[in-house]
Amino acid sequence: MEDRPATVADVHALARAMPHVTRVDGSQGKPVYQVGGKSFIFFRNPRPDAKNPVTGERYDDVIVFWVESESDKQSLIDDPDSPFFTTEHFTGHDSVLIRAGDLEAITYEELKEAVQDAWLSRASQARASAWLTARANP
């Protein structure tokens, strides 16, 4: 168990470690991790809805993680100690955002859980069941 701060390299390594994952280049060459052709984590291009409140500059380091449900999303974004957030653009979308520069606010283990949950939320039922079964019976 690793209790150190999470890093961007960890996001890539953990996403690649999940089964049946492909990495594609999104627009502007930013990585998109998919399972069965469905994105579960992607590095977002700067957009007007996520910007520095003081300077107005668009954040160029936003990472999107899918979540299982709206309640999962709310639990992450409502926690005052959590660096996860959302924007109006993602209203009604089962995902949360985090800035790469804020990853250090969570531990490696918390990031690992977020990556696994993102994967589970997008994997087919058969793949998710097989992965969960393999973890329960190492």
mmCIF file of C-alpha atoms in Angstrom:
data_model
loop_
_atom_site.group_PDB
_atom_site.id
_atom_site.type_symbol
_atom_site.label_atom_id
_atom_site.label_comp_id
_atom_site.label_asym_id
_atom_site.label_seq_id
_atom_site.Cartn_x
_atom_site.Cartn_y
_atom_site.Cartn_z
ATOM 1 C CA MET A 1 0.000 0.000 0.000
ATOM 2 C CA GLU A 2 1.441 3.338 -1.044
ATOM 3 C CA ASP A 3 0.533 6.370 1.005
ATOM 4 C CA ARG A 4 2.575 8.860 -1.015
ATOM 5 C CA PRO A 5 1.139 11.746 -3.045
ATOM 6 C CA ALA A 6 -0.234 10.791 -6.457
ATOM 7 C CA THR A 7 1.423 11.949 -9.689
ATOM 8 C CA VAL A 8 0.521 12.275 -13.364
ATOM 9 C CA ALA A 9 2.830 9.341 -14.116
ATOM 10 C CA ASP A 10 0.702 7.290 -11.708
ATOM 11 C CA VAL A 11 -2.458 8.158 -13.661
ATOM 12 C CA HIS A 12 -0.867 6.792 -16.832
ATOM 13 C CA ALA A 13 0.597 3.686 -15.168
ATOM 14 C CA LEU A 14 -2.587 2.802 -13.299
ATOM 15 C CA ALA A 15 -4.805 3.318 -16.345
ATOM 16 C CA ARG A 16 -2.516 1.196 -18.537
ATOM 17 C CA ALA A 17 -2.459 -1.535 -15.876
ATOM 18 C CA MET A 18 -6.192 -2.155 -16.131
ATOM 19 C CA PRO A 19 -7.208 -4.997 -18.484
ATOM 20 C CA HIS A 20 -8.360 -4.446 -22.073
ATOM 21 C CA VAL A 21 -7.190 -0.812 -22.059
ATOM 22 C CA THR A 22 -6.177 1.103 -25.129
ATOM 23 C CA ARG A 23 -4.689 4.542 -25.196
ATOM 24 C CA VAL A 24 -5.612 6.820 -28.056
ATOM 25 C CA ASP A 25 -4.592 10.350 -28.773
ATOM 26 C CA GLY A 26 -7.436 12.789 -28.413
ATOM 27 C CA SER A 27 -7.501 16.194 -29.983
ATOM 28 C CA GLN A 28 -4.256 18.085 -29.502
ATOM 29 C CA GLY A 29 -2.616 14.717 -28.844
ATOM 30 C CA LYS A 30 -3.830 14.468 -25.250
ATOM 31 C CA PRO A 31 -4.165 10.877 -24.003
ATOM 32 C CA VAL A 32 -7.512 9.133 -23.733
ATOM 33 C CA TYR A 33 -7.735 5.772 -21.944
ATOM 34 C CA GLN A 34 -10.501 3.482 -23.137
ATOM 35 C CA VAL A 35 -11.921 0.084 -22.313
ATOM 36 C CA GLY A 36 -14.011 -1.548 -25.006
ATOM 37 C CA GLY A 37 -13.935 1.695 -26.994
ATOM 38 C CA LYS A 38 -15.351 3.718 -24.080
ATOM 39 C CA SER A 39 -13.269 6.442 -22.479
ATOM 40 C CA PHE A 40 -12.777 6.181 -18.736
ATOM 41 C CA ILE A 41 -9.995 8.749 -18.217
ATOM 42 C CA PHE A 42 -8.910 11.521 -20.516
ATOM 43 C CA PHE A 43 -6.625 14.492 -20.399
ATOM 44 C CA ARG A 44 -8.734 17.453 -21.411
ATOM 45 C CA ASN A 45 -7.867 20.339 -23.681
ATOM 46 C CA PRO A 46 -8.103 23.810 -22.136
ATOM 47 C CA ARG A 47 -11.720 24.980 -22.235
ATOM 48 C CA PRO A 48 -13.495 28.136 -21.089
ATOM 49 C CA ASP A 49 -15.424 26.372 -18.309
ATOM 50 C CA ALA A 50 -12.295 25.464 -16.292
ATOM 51 C CA LYS A 51 -10.138 28.490 -15.646
ATOM 52 C CA ASN A 52 -8.157 30.254 -13.006
ATOM 53 C CA PRO A 53 -10.619 32.477 -11.126
ATOM 54 C CA VAL A 54 -8.005 35.218 -10.670
ATOM 55 C CA THR A 55 -6.282 35.365 -14.053
ATOM 56 C CA GLY A 56 -9.022 33.905 -16.250
ATOM 57 C CA GLU A 57 -6.466 31.604 -17.902
ATOM 58 C CA ARG A 58 -7.860 28.256 -18.981
ATOM 59 C CA TYR A 59 -6.453 25.309 -17.058
ATOM 60 C CA ASP A 60 -4.307 23.199 -19.357
ATOM 61 C CA ASP A 61 -3.919 20.263 -16.963
ATOM 62 C CA VAL A 62 -7.456 18.973 -16.355
ATOM 63 C CA ILE A 63 -7.979 15.207 -16.193
ATOM 64 C CA VAL A 64 -11.479 13.712 -16.463
ATOM 65 C CA PHE A 65 -12.395 10.538 -14.571
ATOM 66 C CA TRP A 66 -15.677 8.721 -15.142
ATOM 67 C CA VAL A 67 -17.616 7.720 -12.034
ATOM 68 C CA GLU A 68 -20.346 5.153 -11.519
ATOM 69 C CA SER A 69 -23.164 7.526 -10.647
ATOM 70 C CA GLU A 70 -24.247 11.046 -9.816
ATOM 71 C CA SER A 71 -24.078 10.166 -6.114
ATOM 72 C CA ASP A 72 -20.450 9.043 -6.505
ATOM 73 C CA LYS A 73 -19.713 12.290 -8.302
ATOM 74 C CA GLN A 74 -21.363 14.358 -5.579
ATOM 75 C CA SER A 75 -19.489 12.577 -2.795
ATOM 76 C CA LEU A 76 -16.174 13.459 -4.460
ATOM 77 C CA ILE A 77 -16.948 17.063 -5.330
ATOM 78 C CA ASP A 78 -18.794 17.870 -2.097
ATOM 79 C CA ASP A 79 -15.874 16.800 0.111
ATOM 80 C CA PRO A 80 -14.065 20.038 1.062
ATOM 81 C CA ASP A 81 -10.749 18.157 1.295
ATOM 82 C CA SER A 82 -11.090 16.669 -2.187
ATOM 83 C CA PRO A 83 -9.357 18.234 -5.199
ATOM 84 C CA PHE A 84 -12.002 16.774 -7.526
ATOM 85 C CA PHE A 85 -14.423 19.260 -9.046
ATOM 86 C CA THR A 86 -16.888 19.709 -11.863
ATOM 87 C CA THR A 87 -18.062 22.506 -14.139
ATOM 88 C CA GLU A 88 -21.386 23.385 -15.751
ATOM 89 C CA HIS A 89 -20.173 21.683 -18.923
ATOM 90 C CA PHE A 90 -20.264 18.372 -17.020
ATOM 91 C CA THR A 91 -23.708 18.799 -15.458
ATOM 92 C CA GLY A 92 -25.524 15.495 -15.874
ATOM 93 C CA HIS A 93 -22.311 13.709 -16.880
ATOM 94 C CA ASP A 94 -21.025 10.962 -14.587
ATOM 95 C CA SER A 95 -17.493 12.262 -14.309
ATOM 96 C CA VAL A 96 -15.269 14.408 -12.135
ATOM 97 C CA LEU A 97 -12.325 16.610 -12.951
ATOM 98 C CA ILE A 98 -8.982 17.078 -11.262
ATOM 99 C CA ARG A 99 -6.057 19.259 -12.188
ATOM 100 C CA ALA A 100 -2.762 17.427 -12.665
ATOM 101 C CA GLY A 101 -1.200 20.043 -10.407
ATOM 102 C CA ASP A 102 -3.600 19.034 -7.635
ATOM 103 C CA LEU A 103 -2.955 15.285 -7.760
ATOM 104 C CA GLU A 104 -0.554 15.581 -4.852
ATOM 105 C CA ALA A 105 -3.578 16.354 -2.654
ATOM 106 C CA ILE A 106 -4.577 12.689 -2.907
ATOM 107 C CA THR A 107 -2.569 9.583 -2.168
ATOM 108 C CA TYR A 108 -1.462 6.983 -4.653
ATOM 109 C CA GLU A 109 -4.009 4.587 -3.113
ATOM 110 C CA GLU A 110 -6.837 7.118 -3.531
ATOM 111 C CA LEU A 111 -5.827 7.651 -7.147
ATOM 112 C CA LYS A 112 -5.660 3.892 -7.695
ATOM 113 C CA GLU A 113 -9.227 3.591 -6.416
ATOM 114 C CA ALA A 114 -10.381 6.463 -8.670
ATOM 115 C CA VAL A 115 -8.774 4.851 -11.729
ATOM 116 C CA GLN A 116 -10.240 1.441 -10.937
ATOM 117 C CA ASP A 117 -13.683 2.937 -10.310
ATOM 118 C CA ALA A 118 -13.465 4.866 -13.588
ATOM 119 C CA TRP A 119 -12.571 1.671 -15.441
ATOM 120 C CA LEU A 120 -15.365 -0.291 -13.739
ATOM 121 C CA SER A 121 -17.901 2.393 -14.641
ATOM 122 C CA ARG A 122 -17.132 1.990 -18.352
ATOM 123 C CA ALA A 123 -16.110 -1.666 -18.756
ATOM 124 C CA SER A 124 -18.608 -4.230 -19.986
ATOM 125 C CA GLN A 125 -20.352 -6.225 -17.292
ATOM 126 C CA ALA A 126 -18.410 -9.335 -18.314
ATOM 127 C CA ARG A 127 -15.031 -7.599 -18.112
ATOM 128 C CA ALA A 128 -15.888 -5.899 -14.828
ATOM 129 C CA SER A 129 -17.103 -9.164 -13.293
ATOM 130 C CA ALA A 130 -14.003 -11.056 -14.460
ATOM 131 C CA TRP A 131 -11.696 -8.380 -13.041
ATOM 132 C CA LEU A 132 -13.532 -8.254 -9.699
ATOM 133 C CA THR A 133 -13.530 -12.063 -9.458
ATOM 134 C CA ALA A 134 -9.794 -12.251 -10.206
ATOM 135 C CA ARG A 135 -9.090 -9.684 -7.477
ATOM 136 C CA ALA A 136 -11.196 -11.587 -4.945
ATOM 137 C CA ASN A 137 -9.431 -14.867 -5.776
ATOM 138 C CA PRO A 138 -5.754 -14.019 -6.357
#
